[in-house]
mmCIF file of N, CA, C and O in Angstrom:
data_model
loop_
_atom_site.group_PDB
_atom_site.id
_atom_site.type_symbol
_atom_site.label_atom_id
_atom_site.label_comp_id
_atom_site.label_asym_id
_atom_site.label_seq_id
_atom_site.Cartn_x
_atom_site.Cartn_y
_atom_site.Cartn_z
ATOM 1 N N MET A 17 -1.092 -8.930 24.564
ATOM 2 C CA MET A 17 0.023 -8.167 25.094
ATOM 3 C C MET A 17 0.096 -6.828 24.378
ATOM 4 O O MET A 17 0.268 -6.760 23.179
ATOM 5 N N ASN A 18 -0.039 -5.790 25.110
ATOM 6 C CA ASN A 18 -0.027 -4.455 24.530
ATOM 7 C C ASN A 18 1.209 -3.713 25.018
ATOM 8 O O ASN A 18 1.277 -3.285 26.152
ATOM 9 N N ASP A 19 2.198 -3.574 24.149
ATOM 10 C CA ASP A 19 3.430 -2.894 24.509
ATOM 11 C C ASP A 19 3.264 -1.396 24.258
ATOM 12 O O ASP A 19 3.208 -0.963 23.116
ATOM 13 N N LYS A 20 3.185 -0.616 25.291
ATOM 14 C CA LYS A 20 2.964 0.827 25.162
ATOM 15 C C LYS A 20 4.122 1.530 24.455
ATOM 16 O O LYS A 20 3.964 2.603 23.909
ATOM 17 N N ASN A 21 5.306 0.923 24.445
ATOM 18 C CA ASN A 21 6.456 1.534 23.793
ATOM 19 C C ASN A 21 6.439 1.378 22.283
ATOM 20 O O ASN A 21 7.158 2.049 21.571
ATOM 21 N N ASP A 22 5.620 0.476 21.757
ATOM 22 C CA ASP A 22 5.590 0.254 20.313
ATOM 23 C C ASP A 22 4.241 0.699 19.757
ATOM 24 O O ASP A 22 3.382 -0.118 19.456
ATOM 25 N N MET A 23 4.082 2.001 19.625
ATOM 26 C CA MET A 23 2.821 2.567 19.164
ATOM 27 C C MET A 23 2.590 2.323 17.673
ATOM 28 O O MET A 23 1.487 2.420 17.196
ATOM 29 N N SER A 24 3.635 2.002 16.912
ATOM 30 C CA SER A 24 3.506 1.849 15.470
ATOM 31 C C SER A 24 2.621 0.672 15.086
ATOM 32 O O SER A 24 2.062 0.648 14.013
ATOM 33 N N LYS A 25 2.473 -0.318 15.976
ATOM 34 C CA LYS A 25 1.672 -1.489 15.652
ATOM 35 C C LYS A 25 0.205 -1.321 16.043
ATOM 36 O O LYS A 25 -0.635 -2.084 15.605
ATOM 37 N N GLU A 26 -0.107 -0.340 16.866
ATOM 38 C CA GLU A 26 -1.487 -0.125 17.262
ATOM 39 C C GLU A 26 -2.303 0.361 16.075
ATOM 40 O O GLU A 26 -1.835 1.150 15.259
ATOM 41 N N ASN A 27 -3.517 -0.123 15.966
ATOM 42 C CA ASN A 27 -4.439 0.248 14.898
ATOM 43 C C ASN A 27 -3.897 -0.098 13.509
ATOM 44 O O ASN A 27 -4.205 0.565 12.535
ATOM 45 N N SER A 28 -3.048 -1.130 13.436
ATOM 46 C CA SER A 28 -2.450 -1.556 12.178
ATOM 47 C C SER A 28 -2.836 -2.999 11.895
ATOM 48 O O SER A 28 -3.270 -3.727 12.775
ATOM 49 N N ILE A 29 -2.640 -3.409 10.639
ATOM 50 C CA ILE A 29 -2.893 -4.799 10.252
ATOM 51 C C ILE A 29 -1.718 -5.299 9.441
ATOM 52 O O ILE A 29 -1.105 -4.539 8.688
ATOM 53 N N PHE A 30 -1.407 -6.574 9.634
ATOM 54 C CA PHE A 30 -0.326 -7.208 8.892
ATOM 55 C C PHE A 30 -0.863 -8.482 8.270
ATOM 56 O O PHE A 30 -1.430 -9.319 8.980
ATOM 57 N N ILE A 31 -0.716 -8.605 6.962
ATOM 58 C CA ILE A 31 -1.097 -9.833 6.258
ATOM 59 C C ILE A 31 0.204 -10.471 5.793
ATOM 60 O O ILE A 31 0.896 -9.927 4.931
ATOM 61 N N GLY A 32 0.550 -11.579 6.417
ATOM 62 C CA GLY A 32 1.837 -12.213 6.193
ATOM 63 C C GLY A 32 1.932 -12.983 4.889
ATOM 64 O O GLY A 32 0.930 -13.303 4.246
ATOM 65 N N GLU A 33 3.164 -13.307 4.522
ATOM 66 C CA GLU A 33 3.438 -14.076 3.319
ATOM 67 C C GLU A 33 2.706 -15.410 3.398
ATOM 68 O O GLU A 33 2.701 -16.062 4.433
ATOM 69 N N GLY A 34 2.042 -15.792 2.314
ATOM 70 C CA GLY A 34 1.288 -17.033 2.277
ATOM 71 C C GLY A 34 -0.168 -16.878 2.687
ATOM 72 O O GLY A 34 -0.980 -17.773 2.459
ATOM 73 N N VAL A 35 -0.524 -15.741 3.284
ATOM 74 C CA VAL A 35 -1.901 -15.490 3.706
ATOM 75 C C VAL A 35 -2.675 -14.872 2.549
ATOM 76 O O VAL A 35 -2.181 -13.975 1.861
ATOM 77 N N VAL A 36 -3.910 -15.359 2.316
ATOM 78 C CA VAL A 36 -4.790 -14.807 1.293
ATOM 79 C C VAL A 36 -6.000 -14.224 2.014
ATOM 80 O O VAL A 36 -6.670 -14.917 2.777
ATOM 81 N N PHE A 37 -6.272 -12.949 1.779
ATOM 82 C CA PHE A 37 -7.400 -12.267 2.424
ATOM 83 C C PHE A 37 -8.269 -11.634 1.350
ATOM 84 O O PHE A 37 -7.767 -10.943 0.465
ATOM 85 N N THR A 38 -9.566 -11.862 1.428
ATOM 86 C CA THR A 38 -10.523 -11.236 0.520
ATOM 87 C C THR A 38 -11.543 -10.498 1.375
ATOM 88 O O THR A 38 -12.113 -11.084 2.290
ATOM 89 N N GLY A 39 -11.750 -9.216 1.068
ATOM 90 C CA GLY A 39 -12.721 -8.451 1.831
ATOM 91 C C GLY A 39 -12.377 -6.987 1.883
ATOM 92 O O GLY A 39 -11.784 -6.445 0.955
ATOM 93 N N SER A 40 -12.737 -6.354 2.992
ATOM 94 C CA SER A 40 -12.551 -4.922 3.149
ATOM 95 C C SER A 40 -11.836 -4.645 4.468
ATOM 96 O O SER A 40 -12.186 -5.224 5.493
ATOM 97 N N ILE A 41 -10.820 -3.774 4.407
ATOM 98 C CA ILE A 41 -10.083 -3.395 5.611
ATOM 99 C C ILE A 41 -10.004 -1.881 5.695
ATOM 100 O O ILE A 41 -9.698 -1.217 4.706
ATOM 101 N N LYS A 42 -10.295 -1.350 6.897
ATOM 102 C CA LYS A 42 -10.058 0.058 7.190
ATOM 103 C C LYS A 42 -9.171 0.085 8.428
ATOM 104 O O LYS A 42 -9.603 -0.316 9.503
ATOM 105 N N ALA A 43 -7.914 0.507 8.237
ATOM 106 C CA ALA A 43 -6.958 0.544 9.340
ATOM 107 C C ALA A 43 -6.559 1.992 9.596
ATOM 108 O O ALA A 43 -6.110 2.674 8.683
ATOM 109 N N PRO A 44 -6.720 2.492 10.846
ATOM 110 C CA PRO A 44 -6.374 3.884 11.137
ATOM 111 C C PRO A 44 -4.883 4.184 10.997
ATOM 112 O O PRO A 44 -4.496 5.322 10.831
ATOM 113 N N ASN A 45 -4.032 3.163 11.065
ATOM 114 C CA ASN A 45 -2.598 3.386 11.016
ATOM 115 C C ASN A 45 -2.035 2.732 9.761
ATOM 116 O O ASN A 45 -2.258 3.218 8.665
ATOM 117 N N GLN A 46 -1.315 1.619 9.890
ATOM 118 C CA GLN A 46 -0.659 0.986 8.757
ATOM 119 C C GLN A 46 -1.338 -0.313 8.346
ATOM 120 O O GLN A 46 -1.864 -1.037 9.179
ATOM 121 N N ALA A 47 -1.258 -0.591 7.039
ATOM 122 C CA ALA A 47 -1.611 -1.906 6.510
ATOM 123 C C ALA A 47 -0.354 -2.408 5.817
ATOM 124 O O ALA A 47 0.128 -1.788 4.866
ATOM 125 N N ILE A 48 0.194 -3.489 6.342
ATOM 126 C CA ILE A 48 1.411 -4.069 5.788
ATOM 127 C C ILE A 48 1.023 -5.389 5.145
ATOM 128 O O ILE A 48 0.522 -6.295 5.818
ATOM 129 N N ILE A 49 1.226 -5.472 3.837
ATOM 130 C CA ILE A 49 0.772 -6.629 3.076
ATOM 131 C C ILE A 49 1.975 -7.363 2.488
ATOM 132 O O ILE A 49 2.664 -6.830 1.626
ATOM 133 N N SER A 50 2.197 -8.582 2.954
ATOM 134 C CA SER A 50 3.235 -9.442 2.381
ATOM 135 C C SER A 50 2.607 -10.666 1.731
ATOM 136 O O SER A 50 3.295 -11.432 1.073
ATOM 137 N N GLY A 51 1.310 -10.838 1.930
ATOM 138 C CA GLY A 51 0.565 -11.931 1.315
ATOM 139 C C GLY A 51 -0.268 -11.399 0.163
ATOM 140 O O GLY A 51 0.126 -10.470 -0.530
ATOM 141 N N GLN A 52 -1.457 -11.994 -0.010
ATOM 142 C CA GLN A 52 -2.350 -11.584 -1.100
ATOM 143 C C GLN A 52 -3.614 -10.970 -0.508
ATOM 144 O O GLN A 52 -4.245 -11.564 0.364
ATOM 145 N N PHE A 53 -3.968 -9.792 -1.007
ATOM 146 C CA PHE A 53 -5.159 -9.086 -0.553
ATOM 147 C C PHE A 53 -6.017 -8.741 -1.766
ATOM 148 O O PHE A 53 -5.521 -8.157 -2.725
ATOM 149 N N ASP A 54 -7.301 -9.113 -1.715
ATOM 150 C CA ASP A 54 -8.252 -8.766 -2.770
ATOM 151 C C ASP A 54 -9.433 -8.064 -2.130
ATOM 152 O O ASP A 54 -10.092 -8.635 -1.265
ATOM 153 N N GLY A 55 -9.687 -6.828 -2.534
ATOM 154 C CA GLY A 55 -10.832 -6.118 -1.988
ATOM 155 C C GLY A 55 -10.571 -4.634 -1.849
ATOM 156 O O GLY A 55 -9.859 -4.033 -2.644
ATOM 157 N N GLU A 56 -11.145 -4.058 -0.797
ATOM 158 C CA GLU A 56 -11.029 -2.627 -0.558
ATOM 159 C C GLU A 56 -10.152 -2.400 0.665
ATOM 160 O O GLU A 56 -10.398 -2.945 1.735
ATOM 161 N N LEU A 57 -9.107 -1.593 0.477
ATOM 162 C CA LEU A 57 -8.125 -1.356 1.531
ATOM 163 C C LEU A 57 -7.995 0.144 1.755
ATOM 164 O O LEU A 57 -7.704 0.890 0.835
ATOM 165 N N ASP A 58 -8.241 0.572 2.987
ATOM 166 C CA ASP A 58 -8.157 1.986 3.351
ATOM 167 C C ASP A 58 -7.334 2.077 4.636
ATOM 168 O O ASP A 58 -7.701 1.499 5.654
ATOM 169 N N ALA A 59 -6.197 2.762 4.557
ATOM 170 C CA ALA A 59 -5.326 2.913 5.726
ATOM 171 C C ALA A 59 -4.567 4.225 5.601
ATOM 172 O O ALA A 59 -4.534 4.834 4.538
ATOM 173 N N ARG A 60 -3.950 4.647 6.699
ATOM 174 C CA ARG A 60 -3.112 5.843 6.614
ATOM 175 C C ARG A 60 -1.904 5.560 5.737
ATOM 176 O O ARG A 60 -1.576 6.321 4.842
ATOM 177 N N ASP A 61 -1.221 4.441 6.018
ATOM 178 C CA ASP A 61 -0.057 4.017 5.239
ATOM 179 C C ASP A 61 -0.296 2.607 4.740
ATOM 180 O O ASP A 61 -0.693 1.736 5.517
ATOM 181 N N VAL A 62 -0.020 2.370 3.462
ATOM 182 C CA VAL A 62 -0.083 1.023 2.898
ATOM 183 C C VAL A 62 1.323 0.659 2.454
ATOM 184 O O VAL A 62 1.916 1.355 1.630
ATOM 185 N N LEU A 63 1.840 -0.422 3.031
ATOM 186 C CA LEU A 63 3.180 -0.895 2.711
ATOM 187 C C LEU A 63 3.044 -2.292 2.124
ATOM 188 O O LEU A 63 2.551 -3.203 2.796
ATOM 189 N N ILE A 64 3.467 -2.448 0.876
ATOM 190 C CA ILE A 64 3.348 -3.734 0.206
ATOM 191 C C ILE A 64 4.740 -4.328 0.048
ATOM 192 O O ILE A 64 5.594 -3.754 -0.630
ATOM 193 N N GLY A 65 4.969 -5.464 0.708
ATOM 194 C CA GLY A 65 6.265 -6.137 0.665
ATOM 195 C C GLY A 65 6.525 -6.775 -0.689
ATOM 196 O O GLY A 65 5.635 -6.860 -1.536
ATOM 197 N N THR A 66 7.738 -7.265 -0.905
ATOM 198 C CA THR A 66 8.118 -7.828 -2.199
ATOM 199 C C THR A 66 7.249 -9.014 -2.599
ATOM 200 O O THR A 66 7.023 -9.233 -3.782
ATOM 201 N N SER A 67 6.733 -9.764 -1.619
ATOM 202 C CA SER A 67 5.865 -10.900 -1.935
ATOM 203 C C SER A 67 4.384 -10.517 -1.901
ATOM 204 O O SER A 67 3.518 -11.353 -2.158
ATOM 205 N N GLY A 68 4.074 -9.257 -1.616
ATOM 206 C CA GLY A 68 2.697 -8.810 -1.481
ATOM 207 C C GLY A 68 2.031 -8.517 -2.819
ATOM 208 O O GLY A 68 2.653 -7.975 -3.734
ATOM 209 N N VAL A 69 0.742 -8.902 -2.918
ATOM 210 C CA VAL A 69 -0.065 -8.614 -4.099
ATOM 211 C C VAL A 69 -1.396 -8.053 -3.607
ATOM 212 O O VAL A 69 -2.140 -8.722 -2.897
ATOM 213 N N VAL A 70 -1.692 -6.808 -3.978
ATOM 214 C CA VAL A 70 -2.943 -6.159 -3.591
ATOM 215 C C VAL A 70 -3.734 -5.857 -4.855
ATOM 216 O O VAL A 70 -3.232 -5.235 -5.783
ATOM 217 N N THR A 71 -4.986 -6.330 -4.890
ATOM 218 C CA THR A 71 -5.861 -6.090 -6.026
ATOM 219 C C THR A 71 -7.179 -5.544 -5.499
ATOM 220 O O THR A 71 -7.781 -6.140 -4.610
ATOM 221 N N GLY A 72 -7.605 -4.416 -6.035
ATOM 222 C CA GLY A 72 -8.854 -3.799 -5.604
ATOM 223 C C GLY A 72 -8.688 -2.303 -5.471
ATOM 224 O O GLY A 72 -7.810 -1.702 -6.088
ATOM 225 N N LYS A 73 -9.524 -1.698 -4.627
ATOM 226 C CA LYS A 73 -9.475 -0.250 -4.411
ATOM 227 C C LYS A 73 -8.622 0.027 -3.176
ATOM 228 O O LYS A 73 -8.955 -0.403 -2.078
ATOM 229 N N THR A 74 -7.510 0.744 -3.389
ATOM 230 C CA THR A 74 -6.598 1.076 -2.296
ATOM 231 C C THR A 74 -6.569 2.579 -2.106
ATOM 232 O O THR A 74 -6.359 3.322 -3.067
ATOM 233 N N THR A 75 -6.771 3.031 -0.862
ATOM 234 C CA THR A 75 -6.771 4.452 -0.544
ATOM 235 C C THR A 75 -5.906 4.669 0.692
ATOM 236 O O THR A 75 -6.076 3.987 1.701
ATOM 237 N N ALA A 76 -4.958 5.628 0.592
ATOM 238 C CA ALA A 76 -4.083 5.913 1.730
ATOM 239 C C ALA A 76 -3.439 7.279 1.553
ATOM 240 O O ALA A 76 -3.486 7.868 0.478
ATOM 241 N N GLU A 77 -2.831 7.765 2.638
ATOM 242 C CA GLU A 77 -2.031 8.981 2.554
ATOM 243 C C GLU A 77 -0.715 8.659 1.846
ATOM 244 O O GLU A 77 -0.265 9.385 0.984
ATOM 245 N N TYR A 78 -0.118 7.536 2.251
ATOM 246 C CA TYR A 78 1.223 7.143 1.827
ATOM 247 C C TYR A 78 1.181 5.689 1.381
ATOM 248 O O TYR A 78 0.678 4.833 2.104
ATOM 249 N N VAL A 79 1.694 5.408 0.181
ATOM 250 C CA VAL A 79 1.727 4.034 -0.339
ATOM 251 C C VAL A 79 3.156 3.726 -0.777
ATOM 252 O O VAL A 79 3.760 4.487 -1.530
ATOM 253 N N ASP A 80 3.685 2.611 -0.286
ATOM 254 C CA ASP A 80 5.045 2.170 -0.606
ATOM 255 C C ASP A 80 4.937 0.759 -1.187
ATOM 256 O O ASP A 80 4.502 -0.160 -0.506
ATOM 257 N N VAL A 81 5.328 0.604 -2.468
ATOM 258 C CA VAL A 81 5.109 -0.647 -3.183
ATOM 259 C C VAL A 81 6.430 -1.325 -3.531
ATOM 260 O O VAL A 81 7.210 -0.800 -4.321
ATOM 261 N N LYS A 82 6.645 -2.504 -2.942
ATOM 262 C CA LYS A 82 7.780 -3.350 -3.315
ATOM 263 C C LYS A 82 7.287 -4.567 -4.092
ATOM 264 O O LYS A 82 8.061 -5.214 -4.771
ATOM 265 N N GLY A 83 6.005 -4.872 -3.972
ATOM 266 C CA GLY A 83 5.385 -6.009 -4.661
ATOM 267 C C GLY A 83 4.473 -5.515 -5.774
ATOM 268 O O GLY A 83 4.870 -4.682 -6.578
ATOM 269 N N GLU A 84 3.216 -6.012 -5.787
ATOM 270 C CA GLU A 84 2.256 -5.644 -6.830
ATOM 271 C C GLU A 84 1.054 -4.919 -6.240
ATOM 272 O O GLU A 84 0.535 -5.307 -5.200
ATOM 273 N N LEU A 85 0.615 -3.901 -6.960
ATOM 274 C CA LEU A 85 -0.583 -3.152 -6.592
ATOM 275 C C LEU A 85 -1.401 -2.964 -7.859
ATOM 276 O O LEU A 85 -0.924 -2.382 -8.835
ATOM 277 N N ASN A 86 -2.622 -3.501 -7.863
ATOM 278 C CA ASN A 86 -3.456 -3.517 -9.064
ATOM 279 C C ASN A 86 -4.814 -2.883 -8.820
ATOM 280 O O ASN A 86 -5.324 -2.915 -7.719
ATOM 281 N N ASP A 87 -5.398 -2.334 -9.874
ATOM 282 C CA ASP A 87 -6.761 -1.813 -9.919
ATOM 283 C C ASP A 87 -6.795 -0.311 -9.682
ATOM 284 O O ASP A 87 -6.220 0.438 -10.455
ATOM 285 N N THR A 88 -7.430 0.162 -8.599
ATOM 286 C CA THR A 88 -7.611 1.588 -8.356
ATOM 287 C C THR A 88 -6.814 2.000 -7.129
ATOM 288 O O THR A 88 -7.006 1.448 -6.050
ATOM 289 N N VAL A 89 -5.918 2.967 -7.315
ATOM 290 C CA VAL A 89 -5.030 3.392 -6.235
ATOM 291 C C VAL A 89 -5.153 4.894 -6.037
ATOM 292 O O VAL A 89 -5.018 5.656 -6.993
ATOM 293 N N THR A 90 -5.403 5.328 -4.804
ATOM 294 C CA THR A 90 -5.384 6.741 -4.466
ATOM 295 C C THR A 90 -4.404 6.934 -3.318
ATOM 296 O O THR A 90 -4.616 6.422 -2.225
ATOM 297 N N SER A 91 -3.332 7.644 -3.617
ATOM 298 C CA SER A 91 -2.335 7.987 -2.595
ATOM 299 C C SER A 91 -2.381 9.498 -2.446
ATOM 300 O O SER A 91 -1.880 10.230 -3.297
ATOM 301 N N ARG A 92 -3.009 9.969 -1.365
ATOM 302 C CA ARG A 92 -3.243 11.406 -1.212
ATOM 303 C C ARG A 92 -1.957 12.203 -1.069
ATOM 304 O O ARG A 92 -1.893 13.357 -1.470
ATOM 305 N N GLU A 93 -0.922 11.601 -0.485
ATOM 306 C CA GLU A 93 0.342 12.312 -0.289
ATOM 307 C C GLU A 93 1.416 11.803 -1.249
ATOM 308 O O GLU A 93 1.723 12.450 -2.226
ATOM 309 N N LEU A 94 1.975 10.616 -0.965
ATOM 310 C CA LEU A 94 3.137 10.121 -1.700
ATOM 311 C C LEU A 94 2.961 8.655 -2.079
ATOM 312 O O LEU A 94 2.595 7.831 -1.238
ATOM 313 N N LEU A 95 3.237 8.364 -3.337
ATOM 314 C CA LEU A 95 3.271 6.991 -3.830
ATOM 315 C C LEU A 95 4.713 6.690 -4.203
ATOM 316 O O LEU A 95 5.307 7.405 -5.014
ATOM 317 N N ILE A 96 5.287 5.658 -3.575
ATOM 318 C CA ILE A 96 6.653 5.236 -3.900
ATOM 319 C C ILE A 96 6.578 3.846 -4.519
ATOM 320 O O ILE A 96 6.007 2.924 -3.934
ATOM 321 N N VAL A 97 7.142 3.722 -5.722
ATOM 322 C CA VAL A 97 7.236 2.424 -6.378
ATOM 323 C C VAL A 97 8.709 2.029 -6.341
ATOM 324 O O VAL A 97 9.542 2.669 -6.990
ATOM 325 N N ARG A 98 9.016 1.024 -5.556
ATOM 326 C CA ARG A 98 10.397 0.581 -5.400
ATOM 327 C C ARG A 98 10.853 -0.171 -6.655
ATOM 328 O O ARG A 98 10.047 -0.483 -7.519
ATOM 329 N N SER A 99 12.136 -0.490 -6.716
ATOM 330 C CA SER A 99 12.701 -1.134 -7.903
ATOM 331 C C SER A 99 12.025 -2.469 -8.228
ATOM 332 O O SER A 99 11.945 -2.863 -9.379
ATOM 333 N N THR A 100 11.490 -3.152 -7.205
ATOM 334 C CA THR A 100 10.803 -4.431 -7.412
ATOM 335 C C THR A 100 9.295 -4.261 -7.549
ATOM 336 O O THR A 100 8.574 -5.234 -7.740
ATOM 337 N N GLY A 101 8.792 -3.016 -7.447
ATOM 338 C CA GLY A 101 7.359 -2.757 -7.421
ATOM 339 C C GLY A 101 6.725 -2.685 -8.799
ATOM 340 O O GLY A 101 7.332 -2.252 -9.768
ATOM 341 N N ARG A 102 5.438 -3.119 -8.846
ATOM 342 C CA ARG A 102 4.645 -3.048 -10.062
ATOM 343 C C ARG A 102 3.269 -2.502 -9.706
ATOM 344 O O ARG A 102 2.573 -3.083 -8.876
ATOM 345 N N VAL A 103 2.893 -1.397 -10.342
ATOM 346 C CA VAL A 103 1.586 -0.792 -10.117
ATOM 347 C C VAL A 103 0.847 -0.771 -11.444
ATOM 348 O O VAL A 103 1.370 -0.298 -12.449
ATOM 349 N N ARG A 104 -0.382 -1.297 -11.451
ATOM 350 C CA ARG A 104 -1.188 -1.333 -12.674
ATOM 351 C C ARG A 104 -2.602 -0.885 -12.357
ATOM 352 O O ARG A 104 -3.202 -1.379 -11.414
ATOM 353 N N GLY A 105 -3.109 0.049 -13.166
ATOM 354 C CA GLY A 105 -4.486 0.469 -12.995
ATOM 355 C C GLY A 105 -4.643 1.967 -13.028
ATOM 356 O O GLY A 105 -3.827 2.682 -13.600
ATOM 357 N N ALA A 106 -5.713 2.448 -12.405
ATOM 358 C CA ALA A 106 -6.003 3.880 -12.321
ATOM 359 C C ALA A 106 -5.341 4.416 -11.058
ATOM 360 O O ALA A 106 -5.714 4.049 -9.948
ATOM 361 N N VAL A 107 -4.336 5.268 -11.238
ATOM 362 C CA VAL A 107 -3.515 5.740 -10.123
ATOM 363 C C VAL A 107 -3.694 7.241 -9.929
ATOM 364 O O VAL A 107 -3.514 8.014 -10.867
ATOM 365 N N THR A 108 -4.055 7.649 -8.727
ATOM 366 C CA THR A 108 -4.145 9.063 -8.364
ATOM 367 C C THR A 108 -3.153 9.278 -7.224
ATOM 368 O O THR A 108 -3.125 8.505 -6.270
ATOM 369 N N TYR A 109 -2.352 10.325 -7.319
ATOM 370 C CA TYR A 109 -1.308 10.540 -6.323
ATOM 371 C C TYR A 109 -1.075 12.021 -6.096
ATOM 372 O O TYR A 109 -1.372 12.852 -6.946
ATOM 373 N N GLY A 110 -0.543 12.360 -4.912
ATOM 374 C CA GLY A 110 -0.109 13.721 -4.632
ATOM 375 C C GLY A 110 1.270 13.930 -5.231
ATOM 376 O O GLY A 110 1.496 14.810 -6.049
ATOM 377 N N GLU A 111 2.211 13.090 -4.832
ATOM 378 C CA GLU A 111 3.561 13.061 -5.393
ATOM 379 C C GLU A 111 3.892 11.612 -5.683
ATOM 380 O O GLU A 111 3.345 10.702 -5.056
ATOM 381 N N ILE A 112 4.809 11.396 -6.638
ATOM 382 C CA ILE A 112 5.182 10.027 -6.985
ATOM 383 C C ILE A 112 6.695 9.923 -7.096
ATOM 384 O O ILE A 112 7.359 10.871 -7.528
ATOM 385 N N GLU A 113 7.194 8.781 -6.657
ATOM 386 C CA GLU A 113 8.625 8.476 -6.780
ATOM 387 C C GLU A 113 8.725 7.057 -7.316
ATOM 388 O O GLU A 113 8.138 6.131 -6.743
ATOM 389 N N ILE A 114 9.432 6.897 -8.418
ATOM 390 C CA ILE A 114 9.599 5.575 -9.013
ATOM 391 C C ILE A 114 11.086 5.267 -9.088
ATOM 392 O O ILE A 114 11.834 5.985 -9.754
ATOM 393 N N GLU A 115 11.495 4.219 -8.376
ATOM 394 C CA GLU A 115 12.897 3.816 -8.433
ATOM 395 C C GLU A 115 13.176 3.126 -9.768
ATOM 396 O O GLU A 115 12.267 2.563 -10.391
ATOM 397 N N ARG A 116 14.429 3.151 -10.179
ATOM 398 C CA ARG A 116 14.820 2.488 -11.405
ATOM 399 C C ARG A 116 14.434 1.008 -11.323
ATOM 400 O O ARG A 116 14.763 0.329 -10.357
ATOM 401 N N GLY A 117 13.703 0.536 -12.333
ATOM 402 C CA GLY A 117 13.215 -0.842 -12.349
ATOM 403 C C GLY A 117 11.759 -0.953 -11.940
ATOM 404 O O GLY A 117 11.092 -1.922 -12.274
ATOM 405 N N GLY A 118 11.254 0.038 -11.212
ATOM 406 C CA GLY A 118 9.854 0.042 -10.815
ATOM 407 C C GLY A 118 8.959 0.238 -12.022
ATOM 408 O O GLY A 118 9.325 0.930 -12.978
ATOM 409 N N GLN A 119 7.768 -0.374 -12.025
ATOM 410 C CA GLN A 119 6.861 -0.308 -13.162
ATOM 411 C C GLN A 119 5.523 0.305 -12.773
ATOM 412 O O GLN A 119 4.958 -0.059 -11.746
ATOM 413 N N VAL A 120 5.039 1.207 -13.607
ATOM 414 C CA VAL A 120 3.713 1.782 -13.433
ATOM 415 C C VAL A 120 3.040 1.771 -14.794
ATOM 416 O O VAL A 120 3.554 2.322 -15.767
ATOM 417 N N LYS A 121 1.861 1.108 -14.869
ATOM 418 C CA LYS A 121 1.103 1.027 -16.120
ATOM 419 C C LYS A 121 -0.338 1.386 -15.828
ATOM 420 O O LYS A 121 -0.925 0.875 -14.885
ATOM 421 N N GLY A 122 -0.898 2.273 -16.654
ATOM 422 C CA GLY A 122 -2.302 2.630 -16.490
ATOM 423 C C GLY A 122 -2.511 4.121 -16.550
ATOM 424 O O GLY A 122 -1.651 4.867 -17.008
ATOM 425 N N ASP A 123 -3.659 4.561 -16.094
ATOM 426 C CA ASP A 123 -4.017 5.971 -16.086
ATOM 427 C C ASP A 123 -3.466 6.617 -14.826
ATOM 428 O O ASP A 123 -3.755 6.161 -13.723
ATOM 429 N N MET A 124 -2.692 7.688 -14.997
ATOM 430 C CA MET A 124 -2.110 8.368 -13.851
ATOM 431 C C MET A 124 -2.620 9.793 -13.767
ATOM 432 O O MET A 124 -2.647 10.499 -14.754
ATOM 433 N N THR A 125 -3.031 10.200 -12.552
ATOM 434 C CA THR A 125 -3.549 11.533 -12.326
ATOM 435 C C THR A 125 -2.915 12.110 -11.077
ATOM 436 O O THR A 125 -2.944 11.473 -10.025
ATOM 437 N N GLN A 126 -2.357 13.325 -11.209
ATOM 438 C CA GLN A 126 -1.825 13.984 -10.020
ATOM 439 C C GLN A 126 -2.934 14.806 -9.380
ATOM 440 O O GLN A 126 -3.671 15.515 -10.060
ATOM 441 N N ARG A 127 -3.061 14.718 -8.061
ATOM 442 C CA ARG A 127 -4.109 15.447 -7.312
ATOM 443 C C ARG A 127 -3.816 16.919 -7.309
ATOM 444 O O ARG A 127 -2.737 17.360 -7.310
#
């Protein structure tokens, strides 16, 4: 079923809570992770839910973290770490926003 009115879901991937995925994903639009992802993730927008854990190489224009993001992160535009978010590893970003309570540990480089 392809709903033409909901373009936001086209070319996107959703990994739900309880799902474990290992491998490589390239999504032209959004990658929404509420489960566990291990590997290489490349999308326009990466949204990590409170139960989401992403480990590996993550590359996106926009990254919004409510859960965990580990290893190598490149956010070409904006990286937002929400109050429940934890980012660990080598982080490269255009701009960064960290809410009170959000955690970032590792090497940080502004583009």
